[in-house]
PDB file of C-alpha atoms and ligand atoms in Angstrom:
ATOM      1  CA  UNK A   1      25.182   9.326  20.185  1.00  0.00           C
ATOM      2  CA  UNK A   2      23.451   7.169  17.597  1.00  0.00           C
ATOM      3  CA  UNK A   3      19.777   6.695  18.102  1.00  0.00           C
ATOM      4  CA  UNK A   4      18.191   3.278  18.264  1.00  0.00           C
ATOM      5  CA  UNK A   5      15.481   2.772  15.636  1.00  0.00           C
ATOM      6  CA  UNK A   6      12.876   0.038  15.331  1.00  0.00           C
ATOM      7  CA  UNK A   7      10.484   0.760  12.477  1.00  0.00           C
ATOM      8  CA  UNK A   8       8.468  -2.481  12.281  1.00  0.00           C
ATOM      9  CA  UNK A   9       6.431  -3.746  15.248  1.00  0.00           C
ATOM     10  CA  UNK A  10       2.970  -5.129  15.994  1.00  0.00           C
ATOM     11  CA  UNK A  11       0.444  -4.631  18.757  1.00  0.00           C
ATOM     12  CA  UNK A  12      -2.664  -6.628  19.603  1.00  0.00           C
ATOM     13  CA  UNK A  13      -4.659  -4.417  17.215  1.00  0.00           C
ATOM     14  CA  UNK A  14      -3.345  -6.872  14.621  1.00  0.00           C
ATOM     15  CA  UNK A  15      -1.474 -10.089  15.483  1.00  0.00           C
ATOM     16  CA  UNK A  16       0.883  -8.797  18.178  1.00  0.00           C
ATOM     17  CA  UNK A  17       0.381  -9.598  21.861  1.00  0.00           C
ATOM     18  CA  UNK A  18       0.871  -6.268  23.652  1.00  0.00           C
ATOM     19  CA  UNK A  19      -1.504  -3.311  23.773  1.00  0.00           C
ATOM     20  CA  UNK A  20      -0.031  -0.278  21.953  1.00  0.00           C
ATOM     21  CA  UNK A  21       0.887   1.493  25.220  1.00  0.00           C
ATOM     22  CA  UNK A  22       2.492  -1.702  26.553  1.00  0.00           C
ATOM     23  CA  UNK A  23       4.518  -2.033  23.360  1.00  0.00           C
ATOM     24  CA  UNK A  24       5.784   1.538  23.736  1.00  0.00           C
ATOM     25  CA  UNK A  25       6.678   0.972  27.398  1.00  0.00           C
ATOM     26  CA  UNK A  26       8.512  -2.222  26.455  1.00  0.00           C
ATOM     27  CA  UNK A  27      10.416  -0.455  23.654  1.00  0.00           C
ATOM     28  CA  UNK A  28      11.340   2.299  26.112  1.00  0.00           C
ATOM     29  CA  UNK A  29      12.858  -0.204  28.558  1.00  0.00           C
ATOM     30  CA  UNK A  30      14.772  -1.667  25.596  1.00  0.00           C
ATOM     31  CA  UNK A  31      16.342   1.784  24.948  1.00  0.00           C
ATOM     32  CA  UNK A  32      14.558   2.316  21.643  1.00  0.00           C
ATOM     33  CA  UNK A  33      14.629   6.018  20.716  1.00  0.00           C
ATOM     34  CA  UNK A  34      12.456   5.932  17.581  1.00  0.00           C
ATOM     35  CA  UNK A  35       9.637   3.407  17.288  1.00  0.00           C
ATOM     36  CA  UNK A  36       7.109   2.719  14.539  1.00  0.00           C
ATOM     37  CA  UNK A  37       3.935   0.734  15.157  1.00  0.00           C
ATOM     38  CA  UNK A  38       3.104  -1.077  11.914  1.00  0.00           C
ATOM     39  CA  UNK A  39       0.073  -3.287  12.475  1.00  0.00           C
ATOM     40  CA  UNK A  40      -1.230  -5.404   9.599  1.00  0.00           C
ATOM     41  CA  UNK A  41      -3.849  -3.498   7.572  1.00  0.00           C
ATOM     42  CA  UNK A  42      -4.988  -1.306  10.465  1.00  0.00           C
ATOM     43  CA  UNK A  43      -4.008   2.000  12.081  1.00  0.00           C
ATOM     44  CA  UNK A  44      -6.319   1.809  15.106  1.00  0.00           C
ATOM     45  CA  UNK A  45      -3.432   1.423  17.589  1.00  0.00           C
ATOM     46  CA  UNK A  46      -1.531   4.542  16.513  1.00  0.00           C
ATOM     47  CA  UNK A  47      -3.257   7.121  18.717  1.00  0.00           C
ATOM     48  CA  UNK A  48      -2.722   5.114  21.923  1.00  0.00           C
ATOM     49  CA  UNK A  49       0.911   4.406  21.005  1.00  0.00           C
ATOM     50  CA  UNK A  50       1.579   8.065  20.134  1.00  0.00           C
ATOM     51  CA  UNK A  51       0.186   9.243  23.479  1.00  0.00           C
ATOM     52  CA  UNK A  52       2.248   6.663  25.406  1.00  0.00           C
ATOM     53  CA  UNK A  53       5.378   7.622  23.456  1.00  0.00           C
ATOM     54  CA  UNK A  54       4.871  11.332  24.143  1.00  0.00           C
ATOM     55  CA  UNK A  55       4.525  10.567  27.855  1.00  0.00           C
ATOM     56  CA  UNK A  56       7.887   8.755  28.036  1.00  0.00           C
ATOM     57  CA  UNK A  57       9.852  10.912  25.574  1.00  0.00           C
ATOM     58  CA  UNK A  58      10.163   8.319  22.828  1.00  0.00           C
ATOM     59  CA  UNK A  59       9.878   9.452  19.207  1.00  0.00           C
ATOM     60  CA  UNK A  60       6.898   7.746  17.630  1.00  0.00           C
ATOM     61  CA  UNK A  61       6.433   7.030  13.933  1.00  0.00           C
ATOM     62  CA  UNK A  62       2.892   6.212  12.803  1.00  0.00           C
ATOM     63  CA  UNK A  63       3.000   3.235  10.473  1.00  0.00           C
ATOM     64  CA  UNK A  64       1.162   0.326   8.916  1.00  0.00           C
ATOM     65  CA  UNK A  65       2.044  -2.983   7.224  1.00  0.00           C
ATOM     66  CA  UNK A  66      -0.086  -3.498   4.121  1.00  0.00           C
ATOM     67  CA  UNK A  67      -0.828  -6.947   2.674  1.00  0.00           C
ATOM     68  CA  UNK A  68      -0.122  -6.985  -1.071  1.00  0.00           C
ATOM     69  CA  UNK A  69      -0.443  -9.587  -3.800  1.00  0.00           C
ATOM     70  CA  UNK A  70       2.334  -9.458  -6.391  1.00  0.00           C
ATOM     71  CA  UNK A  71       1.932 -12.171  -9.008  1.00  0.00           C
ATOM     72  CA  UNK A  72       0.778 -15.023  -6.815  1.00  0.00           C
ATOM     73  CA  UNK A  73       3.040 -14.021  -3.956  1.00  0.00           C
ATOM     74  CA  UNK A  74       1.934 -12.189  -0.810  1.00  0.00           C
ATOM     75  CA  UNK A  75       4.342  -9.378   0.029  1.00  0.00           C
ATOM     76  CA  UNK A  76       4.212  -6.818   2.821  1.00  0.00           C
ATOM     77  CA  UNK A  77       4.662  -3.085   2.325  1.00  0.00           C
ATOM     78  CA  UNK A  78       5.429  -0.938   5.349  1.00  0.00           C
ATOM     79  CA  UNK A  79       4.117   2.627   5.396  1.00  0.00           C
ATOM     80  CA  UNK A  80       6.089   4.991   7.626  1.00  0.00           C
ATOM     81  CA  UNK A  81       5.015   8.443   8.824  1.00  0.00           C
ATOM     82  CA  UNK A  82       1.546   7.999   7.404  1.00  0.00           C
ATOM     83  CA  UNK A  83      -1.316  10.358   8.149  1.00  0.00           C
ATOM     84  CA  UNK A  84      -3.824   7.787   9.374  1.00  0.00           C
ATOM     85  CA  UNK A  85      -6.742  10.076   8.520  1.00  0.00           C
ATOM     86  CA  UNK A  86      -6.021   9.908   4.769  1.00  0.00           C
ATOM     87  CA  UNK A  87      -9.272   8.641   3.161  1.00  0.00           C
ATOM     88  CA  UNK A  88      -7.764   6.491   0.374  1.00  0.00           C
ATOM     89  CA  UNK A  89      -5.529   4.694   2.858  1.00  0.00           C
ATOM     90  CA  UNK A  90      -8.440   4.071   5.232  1.00  0.00           C
ATOM     91  CA  UNK A  91     -10.773   2.844   2.481  1.00  0.00           C
ATOM     92  CA  UNK A  92      -8.069   0.523   1.229  1.00  0.00           C
ATOM     93  CA  UNK A  93      -7.323  -0.884   4.670  1.00  0.00           C
ATOM     94  CA  UNK A  94     -11.027  -1.364   5.417  1.00  0.00           C
ATOM     95  CA  UNK A  95     -11.354  -3.414   2.232  1.00  0.00           C
ATOM     96  CA  UNK A  96      -8.387  -5.574   3.220  1.00  0.00           C
ATOM     97  CA  UNK A  97      -9.920  -6.227   6.623  1.00  0.00           C
ATOM     98  CA  UNK A  98     -13.206  -7.227   4.976  1.00  0.00           C
ATOM     99  CA  UNK A  99     -11.216  -9.669   2.827  1.00  0.00           C
ATOM    100  CA  UNK A 100      -9.642 -11.009   6.011  1.00  0.00           C
ATOM    101  CA  UNK A 101     -13.068 -11.717   7.493  1.00  0.00           C
ATOM    102  CA  UNK A 102     -14.169 -13.570   4.345  1.00  0.00           C
ATOM    103  CA  UNK A 103     -10.946 -15.560   4.381  1.00  0.00           C
ATOM    104  CA  UNK A 104     -11.451 -16.383   8.076  1.00  0.00           C
ATOM    105  CA  UNK A 105     -14.875 -17.877   7.303  1.00  0.00           C
ATOM    106  CA  UNK A 106     -13.278 -20.079   4.647  1.00  0.00           C
ATOM    107  CA  UNK A 107     -10.415 -21.098   6.977  1.00  0.00           C
ATOM    108  CA  UNK A 108     -13.087 -22.075   9.495  1.00  0.00           C
ATOM    109  CA  UNK A 109     -14.921 -24.209   6.890  1.00  0.00           C
ATOM    110  CA  UNK A 110     -11.698 -25.961   5.944  1.00  0.00           C
ATOM    111  CA  UNK A 111     -10.775 -26.639   9.549  1.00  0.00           C
ATOM    112  CA  UNK A 112     -14.274 -28.062  10.105  1.00  0.00           C
ATOM    113  CA  UNK A 113     -13.554 -30.550   7.326  1.00  0.00           C
ATOM    114  CA  UNK A 114     -10.544 -31.612   9.396  1.00  0.00           C
ATOM    115  CA  UNK A 115     -12.841 -32.134  12.385  1.00  0.00           C
ATOM    116  CA  UNK A 116     -11.890 -28.879  14.131  1.00  0.00           C
ATOM    117  CA  UNK A 117     -14.937 -26.874  15.175  1.00  0.00           C
ATOM    118  CA  UNK A 118     -15.353 -23.407  16.644  1.00  0.00           C
ATOM    119  CA  UNK A 119     -12.221 -21.995  15.009  1.00  0.00           C
ATOM    120  CA  UNK A 120     -13.787 -18.753  13.752  1.00  0.00           C
ATOM    121  CA  UNK A 121     -15.298 -17.909  17.154  1.00  0.00           C
ATOM    122  CA  UNK A 122     -12.084 -19.023  18.833  1.00  0.00           C
ATOM    123  CA  UNK A 123      -9.893 -16.854  16.612  1.00  0.00           C
ATOM    124  CA  UNK A 124     -12.240 -13.890  17.010  1.00  0.00           C
ATOM    125  CA  UNK A 125     -12.164 -14.265  20.781  1.00  0.00           C
ATOM    126  CA  UNK A 126      -8.356 -13.952  20.688  1.00  0.00           C
ATOM    127  CA  UNK A 127      -8.481 -10.910  18.424  1.00  0.00           C
ATOM    128  CA  UNK A 128      -8.546  -7.468  20.087  1.00  0.00           C
ATOM    129  CA  UNK A 129      -8.772  -5.397  16.953  1.00  0.00           C
ATOM    130  CA  UNK A 130     -10.172  -5.380  13.490  1.00  0.00           C
ATOM    131  CA  UNK A 131      -7.387  -7.397  11.872  1.00  0.00           C
ATOM    132  CA  UNK A 132      -8.263 -11.070  12.019  1.00  0.00           C
ATOM    133  CA  UNK A 133      -5.047 -12.894  11.187  1.00  0.00           C
ATOM    134  CA  UNK A 134      -3.963 -16.463  10.562  1.00  0.00           C
ATOM    135  CA  UNK A 135      -1.960 -15.963  13.760  1.00  0.00           C
ATOM    136  CA  UNK A 136      -5.244 -15.872  15.727  1.00  0.00           C
ATOM    137  CA  UNK A 137      -6.210 -19.205  14.190  1.00  0.00           C
ATOM    138  CA  UNK A 138      -2.756 -20.554  15.059  1.00  0.00           C
ATOM    139  CA  UNK A 139      -3.192 -19.452  18.680  1.00  0.00           C
ATOM    140  CA  UNK A 140      -6.634 -21.078  18.757  1.00  0.00           C
ATOM    141  CA  UNK A 141      -5.155 -24.343  17.394  1.00  0.00           C
ATOM    142  CA  UNK A 142      -2.486 -24.303  20.111  1.00  0.00           C
ATOM    143  CA  UNK A 143      -5.037 -23.514  22.829  1.00  0.00           C
ATOM    144  CA  UNK A 144      -7.248 -26.396  21.773  1.00  0.00           C
ATOM    145  CA  UNK A 145      -4.369 -28.876  21.570  1.00  0.00           C
ATOM    146  CA  UNK A 146      -4.357 -29.262  17.772  1.00  0.00           C
ATOM    147  CA  UNK A 147      -0.799 -27.919  17.440  1.00  0.00           C
ATOM    148  CA  UNK A 148       2.105 -27.625  19.891  1.00  0.00           C
ATOM    149  CA  UNK A 149       3.420 -24.237  18.769  1.00  0.00           C
ATOM    150  CA  UNK A 150       3.008 -21.440  16.223  1.00  0.00           C
ATOM    151  CA  UNK A 151       5.444 -22.832  13.708  1.00  0.00           C
ATOM    152  CA  UNK A 152       3.681 -26.164  13.587  1.00  0.00           C
ATOM    153  CA  UNK A 153       0.188 -24.655  13.641  1.00  0.00           C
ATOM    154  CA  UNK A 154       1.177 -22.793  10.474  1.00  0.00           C
ATOM    155  CA  UNK A 155       2.914 -25.715   8.831  1.00  0.00           C
ATOM    156  CA  UNK A 156       0.204 -28.284   9.614  1.00  0.00           C
ATOM    157  CA  UNK A 157      -2.836 -26.112   8.909  1.00  0.00           C
ATOM    158  CA  UNK A 158      -2.345 -22.528   7.751  1.00  0.00           C
ATOM    159  CA  UNK A 159       0.711 -22.117   5.512  1.00  0.00           C
ATOM    160  CA  UNK A 160       0.681 -22.372   1.726  1.00  0.00           C
ATOM    161  CA  UNK A 161       0.046 -26.015   0.821  1.00  0.00           C
ATOM    162  CA  UNK A 162      -1.615 -26.887   4.164  1.00  0.00           C
ATOM    163  CA  UNK A 163      -5.324 -27.895   4.311  1.00  0.00           C
ATOM    164  CA  UNK A 164      -6.697 -24.628   5.738  1.00  0.00           C
ATOM    165  CA  UNK A 165      -4.578 -22.337   3.560  1.00  0.00           C
ATOM    166  CA  UNK A 166      -6.900 -19.972   1.694  1.00  0.00           C
ATOM    167  CA  UNK A 167      -5.392 -17.923  -1.144  1.00  0.00           C
ATOM    168  CA  UNK A 168      -6.302 -14.233  -1.064  1.00  0.00           C
ATOM    169  CA  UNK A 169      -6.153 -11.319  -3.464  1.00  0.00           C
ATOM    170  CA  UNK A 170      -4.722  -8.515  -1.313  1.00  0.00           C
ATOM    171  CA  UNK A 171      -3.975  -4.963  -2.520  1.00  0.00           C
ATOM    172  CA  UNK A 172      -1.927  -4.324  -5.666  1.00  0.00           C
ATOM    173  CA  UNK A 173       1.683  -3.206  -5.185  1.00  0.00           C
ATOM    174  CA  UNK A 174       1.146   0.096  -6.971  1.00  0.00           C
ATOM    175  CA  UNK A 175      -2.091   0.675  -5.080  1.00  0.00           C
ATOM    176  CA  UNK A 176      -0.516   0.095  -1.644  1.00  0.00           C
ATOM    177  CA  UNK A 177       2.409   2.404  -2.417  1.00  0.00           C
ATOM    178  CA  UNK A 178      -0.052   5.040  -3.684  1.00  0.00           C
ATOM    179  CA  UNK A 179      -2.111   4.847  -0.462  1.00  0.00           C
ATOM    180  CA  UNK A 180       1.042   5.340   1.601  1.00  0.00           C
ATOM    181  CA  UNK A 181       2.326   8.227  -0.495  1.00  0.00           C
ATOM    182  CA  UNK A 182      -1.154   9.760  -0.590  1.00  0.00           C
ATOM    183  CA  UNK A 183      -1.041   9.679   3.214  1.00  0.00           C
ATOM    184  CA  UNK A 184       2.264  11.571   3.140  1.00  0.00           C
ATOM    185  CA  UNK A 185       4.293   8.503   4.060  1.00  0.00           C
ATOM    186  CA  UNK A 186       7.247   6.506   2.780  1.00  0.00           C
ATOM    187  CA  UNK A 187       6.855   2.927   1.570  1.00  0.00           C
ATOM    188  CA  UNK A 188       9.346   0.225   2.535  1.00  0.00           C
ATOM    189  CA  UNK A 189       9.406  -3.349   1.244  1.00  0.00           C
ATOM    190  CA  UNK A 190       9.238  -5.457   4.423  1.00  0.00           C
ATOM    191  CA  UNK A 191      11.535  -8.415   5.240  1.00  0.00           C
ATOM    192  CA  UNK A 192      12.574  -8.971   1.591  1.00  0.00           C
ATOM    193  CA  UNK A 193      14.391 -12.215   2.391  1.00  0.00           C
ATOM    194  CA  UNK A 194      11.151 -13.861   3.514  1.00  0.00           C
ATOM    195  CA  UNK A 195       9.585 -14.165   0.049  1.00  0.00           C
ATOM    196  CA  UNK A 196       9.897 -17.422  -1.823  1.00  0.00           C
ATOM    197  CA  UNK A 197      11.211 -15.809  -4.999  1.00  0.00           C
ATOM    198  CA  UNK A 198      14.203 -16.562  -7.191  1.00  0.00           C
ATOM    199  CA  UNK A 199      16.944 -13.887  -7.156  1.00  0.00           C
ATOM    200  CA  UNK A 200      15.712 -12.674 -10.582  1.00  0.00           C
ATOM    201  CA  UNK A 201      12.070 -12.417  -9.462  1.00  0.00           C
ATOM    202  CA  UNK A 202      13.138 -10.641  -6.297  1.00  0.00           C
ATOM    203  CA  UNK A 203      15.009  -8.047  -8.372  1.00  0.00           C
ATOM    204  CA  UNK A 204      11.872  -7.599 -10.528  1.00  0.00           C
ATOM    205  CA  UNK A 205       9.828  -7.033  -7.380  1.00  0.00           C
ATOM    206  CA  UNK A 206      12.303  -4.481  -6.051  1.00  0.00           C
ATOM    207  CA  UNK A 207      12.493  -2.743  -9.443  1.00  0.00           C
ATOM    208  CA  UNK A 208       8.717  -2.541  -9.735  1.00  0.00           C
ATOM    209  CA  UNK A 209       8.436  -1.329  -6.156  1.00  0.00           C
ATOM    210  CA  UNK A 210      10.958   1.436  -6.879  1.00  0.00           C
ATOM    211  CA  UNK A 211       9.179   2.371 -10.146  1.00  0.00           C
ATOM    212  CA  UNK A 212       5.843   2.841  -8.418  1.00  0.00           C
ATOM    213  CA  UNK A 213       7.324   5.163  -5.812  1.00  0.00           C
ATOM    214  CA  UNK A 214       8.692   2.860  -3.127  1.00  0.00           C
ATOM    215  CA  UNK A 215      11.231   4.614  -0.887  1.00  0.00           C
ATOM    216  CA  UNK A 216      13.104   1.942   1.043  1.00  0.00           C
ATOM    217  CA  UNK A 217      14.055  -1.684   1.521  1.00  0.00           C
ATOM    218  CA  UNK A 218      13.866  -3.154   5.000  1.00  0.00           C
ATOM    219  CA  UNK A 219      17.558  -4.014   4.934  1.00  0.00           C
ATOM    220  CA  UNK A 220      17.752  -4.977   8.594  1.00  0.00           C
ATOM    221  CA  UNK A 221      14.965  -7.229   9.827  1.00  0.00           C
ATOM    222  CA  UNK A 222      14.586  -9.263  12.998  1.00  0.00           C
ATOM    223  CA  UNK A 223      13.666 -12.135  10.665  1.00  0.00           C
ATOM    224  CA  UNK A 224      16.848 -11.824   8.521  1.00  0.00           C
ATOM    225  CA  UNK A 225      20.189 -13.538   9.000  1.00  0.00           C
ATOM    226  CA  UNK A 226      23.368 -11.409   9.059  1.00  0.00           C
ATOM    227  CA  UNK A 227      24.086 -12.573   5.523  1.00  0.00           C
ATOM    228  CA  UNK A 228      20.597 -11.529   4.372  1.00  0.00           C
ATOM    229  CA  UNK A 229      21.061  -8.090   5.955  1.00  0.00           C
ATOM    230  CA  UNK A 230      24.259  -7.632   3.942  1.00  0.00           C
ATOM    231  CA  UNK A 231      22.646  -8.884   0.752  1.00  0.00           C
ATOM    232  CA  UNK A 232      19.776  -6.424   0.999  1.00  0.00           C
ATOM    233  CA  UNK A 233      22.099  -3.559   1.893  1.00  0.00           C
ATOM    234  CA  UNK A 234      23.792  -4.187  -1.466  1.00  0.00           C
ATOM    235  CA  UNK A 235      20.422  -4.374  -3.259  1.00  0.00           C
ATOM    236  CA  UNK A 236      19.245  -1.119  -1.651  1.00  0.00           C
ATOM    237  CA  UNK A 237      22.353   0.609  -2.991  1.00  0.00           C
ATOM    238  CA  UNK A 238      21.954  -0.954  -6.395  1.00  0.00           C
ATOM    239  CA  UNK A 239      18.315   0.165  -6.712  1.00  0.00           C
ATOM    240  CA  UNK A 240      18.941   3.554  -5.117  1.00  0.00           C
ATOM    241  CA  UNK A 241      16.508   2.803  -2.308  1.00  0.00           C
ATOM    242  CA  UNK A 242      16.817   3.945   1.277  1.00  0.00           C
ATOM    243  CA  UNK A 243      17.318   1.442   4.055  1.00  0.00           C
ATOM    244  CA  UNK A 244      14.875   0.710   6.861  1.00  0.00           C
ATOM    245  CA  UNK A 245      15.354  -1.302  10.021  1.00  0.00           C
ATOM    246  CA  UNK A 246      12.665  -3.193  11.918  1.00  0.00           C
ATOM    247  CA  UNK A 247      12.432  -6.132  14.274  1.00  0.00           C
ATOM    248  CA  UNK A 248       8.922  -7.272  13.227  1.00  0.00           C
ATOM    249  CA  UNK A 249       8.280  -7.759  16.944  1.00  0.00           C
ATOM    250  CA  UNK A 250       4.964  -9.489  17.725  1.00  0.00           C
ATOM    251  CA  UNK A 251       5.381 -10.019  21.477  1.00  0.00           C
ATOM    252  CA  UNK A 252       6.971 -12.495  23.911  1.00  0.00           C
ATOM    253  CA  UNK A 253       5.369 -15.362  21.982  1.00  0.00           C
ATOM    254  CA  UNK A 254       8.309 -15.263  19.520  1.00  0.00           C
ATOM    255  CA  UNK A 255      11.243 -14.849  21.930  1.00  0.00           C
ATOM    256  CA  UNK A 256      13.792 -14.990  19.110  1.00  0.00           C
ATOM    257  CA  UNK A 257      12.646 -11.506  18.027  1.00  0.00           C
ATOM    258  CA  UNK A 258      13.006  -8.583  20.438  1.00  0.00           C
ATOM    259  CA  UNK A 259      12.157  -4.886  20.035  1.00  0.00           C
ATOM    260  CA  UNK A 260      15.195  -2.792  19.166  1.00  0.00           C
ATOM    261  CA  UNK A 261      17.582  -5.748  19.046  1.00  0.00           C
ATOM    262  CA  UNK A 262      18.999  -5.022  15.603  1.00  0.00           C
ATOM    263  CA  UNK A 263      22.482  -4.676  14.112  1.00  0.00           C
ATOM    264  CA  UNK A 264      23.520  -1.298  12.667  1.00  0.00           C
ATOM    265  CA  UNK A 265      22.959  -0.466   9.006  1.00  0.00           C
ATOM    266  CA  UNK A 266      25.924  -1.484   6.842  1.00  0.00           C
ATOM    267  CA  UNK A 267      28.136   1.369   5.617  1.00  0.00           C
ATOM    268  CA  UNK A 268      26.877   3.092   2.470  1.00  0.00           C
ATOM    269  CA  UNK A 269      23.170   2.610   3.212  1.00  0.00           C
ATOM    270  CA  UNK A 270      21.079   5.767   3.237  1.00  0.00           C
ATOM    271  CA  UNK A 271      18.716   5.437   6.212  1.00  0.00           C
ATOM    272  CA  UNK A 272      15.024   5.933   5.518  1.00  0.00           C
ATOM    273  CA  UNK A 273      15.064   8.586   8.287  1.00  0.00           C
ATOM    274  CA  UNK A 274      17.777  10.662   6.547  1.00  0.00           C
ATOM    275  CA  UNK A 275      15.495  13.665   5.945  1.00  0.00           C
ATOM    276  CA  UNK A 276      13.206  13.264   8.933  1.00  0.00           C
ATOM    277  CA  UNK A 277      12.808  16.297  11.117  1.00  0.00           C
ATOM    278  CA  UNK A 278      11.771  15.079  14.523  1.00  0.00           C
TER     279      UNK A 278
HETATM  280  P1  AMP B 301      -1.979 -13.161   7.674  1.00  0.00           P
HETATM  281  O1  AMP B 301      -1.529 -11.773   7.312  1.00  0.00           O
HETATM  282  O2  AMP B 301      -3.216 -13.179   8.478  1.00  0.00           O
HETATM  283  O3  AMP B 301      -2.022 -14.091   6.495  1.00  0.00           O
HETATM  284  O4  AMP B 301      -0.886 -13.752   8.657  1.00  0.00           O
HETATM  285  C1  AMP B 301       0.462 -13.559   8.415  1.00  0.00           C
HETATM  286  C2  AMP B 301       1.169 -13.478   9.751  1.00  0.00           C
HETATM  287  O5  AMP B 301       1.291 -14.764  10.294  1.00  0.00           O
HETATM  288  C3  AMP B 301       2.590 -12.969   9.606  1.00  0.00           C
HETATM  289  O6  AMP B 301       2.614 -11.571   9.737  1.00  0.00           O
HETATM  290  C4  AMP B 301       3.290 -13.609  10.781  1.00  0.00           C
HETATM  291  O7  AMP B 301       3.108 -12.827  11.929  1.00  0.00           O
HETATM  292  C5  AMP B 301       2.524 -14.893  10.984  1.00  0.00           C
HETATM  293  N1  AMP B 301       3.190 -16.084  10.405  1.00  0.00           N
HETATM  294  C6  AMP B 301       3.235 -16.453   9.118  1.00  0.00           C
HETATM  295  N2  AMP B 301       3.901 -17.617   8.970  1.00  0.00           N
HETATM  296  C7  AMP B 301       4.278 -17.993  10.213  1.00  0.00           C
HETATM  297  C8  AMP B 301       5.008 -19.112  10.759  1.00  0.00           C
HETATM  298  N3  AMP B 301       5.445 -20.088   9.959  1.00  0.00           N
HETATM  299  N4  AMP B 301       5.212 -19.144  12.088  1.00  0.00           N
HETATM  300  C9  AMP B 301       4.758 -18.170  12.889  1.00  0.00           C
HETATM  301  N5  AMP B 301       4.069 -17.100  12.448  1.00  0.00           N
HETATM  302  C10 AMP B 301       3.844 -17.007  11.133  1.00  0.00           C
HETATM  303 MN1   MN B 302       2.208 -10.777  11.756  1.00  0.00          MN
HETATM  304 MN1   MN B 303       5.232  -9.080   7.397  1.00  0.00          MN
HETATM  305 MN1   MN B 304       5.253  -7.483  10.429  1.00  0.00          MN
END
C-alpha cells in the first residue's frame, strides 16, 4: 500500500495554530503515515512532535522552513530530516528570529502611524514560540476589528506594498542550503508557484538552488493548483531534482488547506524519500 506523506506543516511554535502533539494527532486521524513538522525558522516543536508520533506509530520527519532572501524576493527553503542540534543551523535560525523581532518593532511603529496601538504586545501575546510572524500581527488585527480575515489583514496592512510591510534581509540561499546539509538534511524549495517571478527568473532560482546543493522541489503543495503541480513536476525532472509533497498546513484557520490532503506525485518524479530508511 502506498504511504501518505505530508512534509510541510506548521505548529504554534511558529505561525500554526495547533501544539506539535495536537498536529501529530490530527495528522494521524487524517491517515498520514509520514509527517514533517517544518516551522518557520525554529525547531523547538520537533521533540514534542517526535514523541507524539512515536506514541501513535506515525513516522516523523524533523524539519524546518527557512526564510531566505534571493534578489529582493523572499523564498522559503524546507529542510527535511535535519539534526536540530547542529550548531550552524541553530545559530542561523537564532539570527533569523532576532531579525523577526526587529521587524516586529518596525511593523508596530508603522501600524501606530495608522492609528493602531498595542500591535507588538498583541502579536506577542498570540505567539507561543520564538517565531514572531506577520501572521500573529494579522490575527491581532482581526481580533481588534481592523481586518475581517487573514487575507485582508495581509492585503491591507502586511503584504508587500501595504503600509506596515517591512522589507527584511533573511538568510542567503546558499547559506540556508548549507545549514540544512550541515545538519544532515535535504533542502527542498517550498511552494515554488507562490513566488512572484517570471518563468525565466524562476528557472534561475531553481538552477541556483540545485547548484548550491538543493535536493528537491516541492512539486505538490496545498497552495498549488493542479496545473501548478504538473508544471513543477516537469521542472523537477528537467533540473534533476527530487520531488517533495507538503500541504503547508497552518491549522483550522485556513480550512482550504488540510493535512495529508494532497494528490499523488505525477509519474516520473523521484520522491524526496526515495532513499530514506525508516
Ligand atoms: P513572515 O514569515 O512572518 O513574513 O510571514 C509569512 C507567513 O504569513 C506565511 O508563511 C503565511 O503563513 C502567511 N501569509 C503570507 N501571506 C498571506 C496571505 N495573503 N494570507 C494569509 N496568510 C499569509
Ligand atoms: Mn506561515
Ligand atoms: Mn512558506
Ligand atoms: Mn510553510
